[in-house]
CSV table of C-alpha atoms in Angstrom, one decimal:
chain,number,residue,atom,x,y,z
K,191,MET,CA,5.1,15.4,10.6
K,192,LYS,CA,8.5,16.1,11.7
K,193,PHE,CA,9.4,15.7,15.3
K,194,THR,CA,11.1,19.4,15.2
K,195,ASP,CA,12.2,21.9,12.8
K,196,SER,CA,15.2,22.5,15.0
K,197,PRO,CA,18.6,22.1,13.1
K,198,VAL,CA,20.0,20.1,16.0
K,199,ILE,CA,18.4,17.1,17.8
K,200,ASP,CA,19.8,16.1,21.2
K,201,LEU,CA,19.1,12.5,22.5
K,202,PRO,CA,20.0,11.1,25.8
K,203,VAL,CA,21.0,7.5,25.7
K,204,GLY,CA,22.2,5.2,28.5
K,205,GLY,CA,23.9,8.0,30.5
K,206,ALA,CA,25.4,9.9,27.6
K,207,ALA,CA,24.0,12.3,24.8
K,208,LEU,CA,23.9,12.0,21.0
K,209,SER,CA,23.5,15.0,18.8
K,210,PHE,CA,22.5,15.0,15.3
K,211,GLN,CA,22.3,17.8,12.8
K,212,GLN,CA,19.4,17.7,10.4
K,213,ASP,CA,18.3,19.5,7.2
K,214,ASN,CA,14.6,19.6,6.8
K,215,GLY,CA,15.1,21.7,3.6
K,216,SER,CA,16.8,18.9,1.7
K,217,MET,CA,15.1,17.0,-1.1
K,218,HIS,CA,15.7,13.7,0.7
K,219,VAL,CA,13.8,12.4,3.9
K,220,GLY,CA,16.9,10.8,5.2
K,221,THR,CA,18.5,14.2,6.2
K,222,SER,CA,15.8,14.8,8.8
K,223,VAL,CA,15.5,13.1,12.1
K,224,TRP,CA,12.0,11.4,12.3
K,225,PRO,CA,10.2,10.4,15.4
K,226,CYS,CA,10.3,6.8,15.1
K,227,SER,CA,13.9,6.5,15.5
K,228,LEU,CA,13.8,8.4,18.8
K,229,VAL,CA,11.1,6.2,20.0
K,230,LEU,CA,12.8,3.0,19.1
K,231,VAL,CA,15.9,4.0,20.9
K,232,LYS,CA,14.2,5.3,23.9
K,233,PHE,CA,12.1,2.0,24.3
K,234,ILE,CA,15.3,0.1,24.4
K,235,ASP,CA,16.9,2.6,26.6
K,236,ARG,CA,14.2,2.3,29.0
K,237,TRP,CA,14.5,-1.6,29.5
K,238,ALA,CA,18.3,-2.1,28.8
K,239,SER,CA,19.3,-1.6,32.3
K,240,ILE,CA,16.2,-3.3,34.2
K,241,THR,CA,17.3,-6.8,35.6
K,242,PRO,CA,16.0,-9.9,33.7
K,243,THR,CA,13.7,-11.1,36.5
K,244,GLU,CA,11.7,-7.8,36.0
K,245,ASN,CA,12.2,-7.3,32.2
K,246,PRO,CA,10.0,-9.1,29.6
K,247,TYR,CA,12.4,-7.9,26.9
K,248,SER,CA,15.7,-9.2,28.5
K,249,SER,CA,16.1,-11.9,25.9
K,250,LEU,CA,15.4,-9.8,22.9
K,251,LEU,CA,17.7,-7.1,24.3
K,252,ASP,CA,20.6,-9.2,24.8
K,253,PHE,CA,23.0,-7.8,22.3
K,254,ARG,CA,26.2,-9.8,23.2
K,255,GLY,CA,27.9,-11.0,20.3
K,256,LYS,CA,25.1,-9.9,17.9
K,257,ARG,CA,25.6,-8.3,14.4
K,258,ALA,CA,23.3,-5.6,13.4
K,259,VAL,CA,22.6,-3.3,10.1
K,260,GLU,CA,20.4,-0.4,9.9
K,261,ILE,CA,18.5,0.2,6.7
K,262,GLY,CA,17.3,3.6,5.6
K,263,CYS,CA,19.3,5.0,8.5
K,264,GLY,CA,19.1,8.6,7.5
K,265,CYS,CA,21.1,10.6,10.1
K,266,GLY,CA,22.0,7.4,11.9
K,267,VAL,CA,19.9,8.0,15.2
K,268,ALA,CA,18.7,4.6,15.8
K,269,GLY,CA,21.9,2.8,14.9
K,270,MET,CA,24.1,5.1,17.0
K,271,GLY,CA,21.6,4.8,19.9
K,272,LEU,CA,21.6,1.0,19.7
K,273,TYR,CA,25.5,1.1,19.5
K,274,LEU,CA,25.6,3.1,23.0
K,275,LEU,CA,23.1,0.5,24.3
K,276,GLY,CA,25.3,-2.4,23.5
K,277,LEU,CA,24.7,-3.4,19.9
K,278,THR,CA,28.4,-2.7,18.8
K,279,ASP,CA,28.6,-4.5,15.7
K,280,MET,CA,26.6,-2.0,13.8
K,281,LEU,CA,26.5,-1.1,10.1
K,282,LEU,CA,24.6,1.8,9.0
K,283,THR,CA,23.3,1.8,5.3
K,284,ASP,CA,21.3,4.3,3.1
K,285,ILE,CA,21.2,5.6,-0.3
K,286,SER,CA,24.1,7.8,-1.9
K,287,PRO,CA,22.4,11.2,-1.5
K,288,VAL,CA,21.9,10.7,2.2
K,289,MET,CA,25.7,9.7,2.9
K,290,PRO,CA,27.0,13.2,3.3
K,291,ALA,CA,24.5,13.8,6.2
K,292,LEU,CA,25.2,10.4,7.8
K,293,LYS,CA,28.9,10.9,7.6
K,294,HIS,CA,28.6,14.3,9.3
K,295,ASN,CA,26.6,12.9,12.1
K,296,ILE,CA,28.9,10.0,12.6
K,297,LYS,CA,31.8,12.3,12.9
K,298,ARG,CA,29.8,14.6,15.1
K,299,ASN,CA,29.1,11.9,17.6
K,300,LYS,CA,32.3,9.9,17.4
K,301,PRO,CA,33.7,11.6,20.7
K,302,ILE,CA,30.7,9.9,22.3
K,303,LEU,CA,30.8,6.6,20.4
K,304,LYS,CA,34.6,6.3,20.8
K,305,LYS,CA,34.9,5.3,17.2
K,306,ALA,CA,33.3,6.0,13.8
K,307,LEU,CA,30.6,3.5,13.0
K,308,LYS,CA,30.6,1.6,9.8
K,309,HIS,CA,28.5,2.6,7.0
K,310,SER,CA,27.7,1.5,3.4
K,311,VAL,CA,25.7,2.6,0.5
K,312,LEU,CA,22.4,0.3,0.2
K,313,TYR,CA,19.6,0.5,-2.5
K,314,TRP,CA,17.0,-1.9,-1.5
K,315,ASN,CA,16.6,-3.1,-5.1
K,316,ASN,CA,20.4,-3.9,-5.5
K,317,PRO,CA,21.0,-7.8,-4.7
K,318,ALA,CA,24.8,-7.3,-5.1
K,319,GLN,CA,24.9,-4.4,-2.5
K,320,ILE,CA,22.8,-6.5,-0.3
K,321,ALA,CA,25.1,-9.5,-0.6
K,322,ALA,CA,28.2,-7.5,-0.1
K,323,LEU,CA,27.1,-6.6,3.4
K,324,ASN,CA,27.6,-10.1,4.1
K,325,PRO,CA,24.4,-11.3,5.9
K,326,PRO,CA,22.8,-12.9,7.7
K,327,PHE,CA,22.6,-10.5,10.7
K,328,ASP,CA,21.0,-10.9,14.0
K,329,PHE,CA,19.2,-7.7,14.2
K,330,VAL,CA,17.9,-5.4,11.3
K,331,ILE,CA,17.1,-1.8,12.3
K,332,ALA,CA,14.5,0.1,10.5
K,333,THR,CA,12.6,3.2,11.6
K,334,ASP,CA,10.2,5.3,9.3
K,335,VAL,CA,11.0,3.5,6.3
K,336,VAL,CA,7.5,3.1,4.9
K,337,TYR,CA,6.3,6.0,3.1
K,338,ILE,CA,6.3,5.2,-0.6
K,339,GLU,CA,4.2,2.2,-2.0
K,340,GLU,CA,6.7,1.5,-4.7
K,341,THR,CA,9.6,0.7,-2.1
K,342,VAL,CA,7.6,-1.7,-0.1
K,343,GLY,CA,8.4,-4.8,-2.0
K,344,PRO,CA,12.2,-4.0,-2.3
K,345,LEU,CA,11.9,-3.2,1.6
K,346,ILE,CA,10.4,-6.5,2.6
K,347,SER,CA,12.8,-8.5,0.3
K,348,THR,CA,15.8,-6.6,1.8
K,349,MET,CA,14.8,-7.3,5.3
K,350,GLU,CA,14.2,-11.1,4.5
K,351,ALA,CA,17.8,-11.2,2.7
K,352,LEU,CA,19.6,-9.5,5.5
K,353,ILE,CA,17.9,-11.2,8.4
K,354,GLY,CA,19.1,-14.6,9.9
K,355,ASN,CA,16.7,-17.2,10.6
K,356,ASN,CA,16.7,-16.5,14.3
K,357,GLY,CA,17.1,-12.9,13.8
K,358,VAL,CA,14.9,-10.0,14.7
K,359,VAL,CA,13.8,-6.7,12.9
K,360,LEU,CA,13.3,-4.0,15.3
K,361,LEU,CA,10.8,-1.6,13.4
K,362,GLY,CA,10.0,1.9,14.3
K,363,TYR,CA,6.8,2.7,12.4
K,364,GLN,CA,4.3,5.5,11.7
K,365,LEU,CA,1.8,5.6,9.1
K,366,ARG,CA,2.8,7.9,6.3
K,367,SER,CA,0.9,6.6,3.2
K,368,PRO,CA,-2.4,4.4,3.5
K,369,GLU,CA,-1.5,2.5,0.3
K,370,ALA,CA,2.0,1.9,1.4
K,371,ASP,CA,0.8,1.0,4.9
K,372,LYS,CA,-1.7,-1.6,3.6
K,373,LEU,CA,0.8,-3.3,1.3
K,374,PHE,CA,3.6,-3.4,3.9
K,375,TRP,CA,1.4,-5.1,6.5
K,376,GLU,CA,0.1,-7.5,4.0
K,377,MET,CA,3.5,-8.5,2.8
K,378,CYS,CA,5.0,-8.4,6.3
K,379,ASP,CA,2.2,-10.9,7.4
K,380,LYS,CA,3.5,-13.4,4.9
K,381,ALA,CA,6.9,-13.1,5.6
K,382,PHE,CA,7.3,-12.4,9.4
K,383,GLN,CA,5.8,-13.2,12.8
K,384,ILE,CA,4.6,-9.6,14.0
K,385,GLU,CA,4.8,-8.5,17.6
K,386,LYS,CA,3.7,-4.9,18.6
K,387,ILE,CA,5.2,-3.5,21.6
K,388,PRO,CA,2.3,-2.1,24.0
K,389,HIS,CA,2.4,1.7,24.3
K,390,GLU,CA,2.6,1.5,28.0
K,391,ASN,CA,6.0,-0.2,27.6
K,392,LEU,CA,7.6,2.6,25.5
K,393,HIS,CA,9.5,5.3,27.3
K,394,PRO,CA,6.9,7.5,28.7
K,395,GLU,CA,8.6,10.7,27.6
K,396,PHE,CA,8.9,9.1,24.0
K,397,ALA,CA,5.6,7.3,23.6
K,398,TYR,CA,4.1,9.5,20.7
K,399,GLU,CA,0.5,8.5,20.0
K,400,GLU,CA,1.2,8.0,16.3
K,401,ALA,CA,4.5,6.0,16.5
K,402,ASP,CA,4.9,2.2,17.2
K,403,VAL,CA,7.5,-0.2,17.8
K,404,TYR,CA,7.2,-3.6,16.4
K,405,VAL,CA,9.4,-6.8,16.6
K,406,LEU,CA,9.6,-8.9,13.5
K,407,ARG,CA,10.8,-12.5,13.4
K,408,LYS,CA,11.2,-14.5,10.0
K,409,LYS,CA,8.6,-17.1,9.7
K,410,LYS,CA,9.7,-20.6,9.4
K,411,GLU,CA,9.8,-22.1,5.8
K,412,GLU,CA,6.9,-24.5,6.6
K,413,THR,CA,4.8,-21.6,8.3
K,414,ALA,CA,5.6,-19.1,5.4
K,415,SER,CA,4.6,-21.3,2.8
K,416,GLY,CA,1.5,-22.3,4.5
K,417,SER,CA,2.2,-26.0,4.5
């Protein structure tokens, strides 16, 4: 279910306001703004300005000097939102057909972002494109990317290839396909330590019942292999 059919989505972030133009009539899901990107950004927005002594996520959200890549970024909502919240070394990626919508929204938000964010074409089954992004990254951002069973394997392997050993995947998630969901979490459990953010810690105005935020950390070699 799409968040709204409105052609323009406005998102207040950190005292500013981003604006995204979407095309729900496109053949590509990446040209729509999906709820999980909003939920993830507003979760971080909620905790970003809270003092460390009262903030259970202060270490997680310490973006100073960190590199980030968003995969399957679509209109770029999560990446641009996190950029405004301090994750300023940000690279947005998606497949070629989505690039016109992404570039339009990057240009649309340039006055707010004060720059045009970096972007690159990335197909999850293309090792050369993955390598060209120059991993590892401290953060991999992914929202609403699990909806086709056939893409789950390439998605997991891409996240593993991009994330550093001490890095974090920030995942905005909503069940789209039972088959893809089952396979995704089975594969995730082998590769990552999984932490689900409690719903009460999401932003109260963006805590949709069907949307969740997860923090994935790469399992150490001995843990992942079971030795």
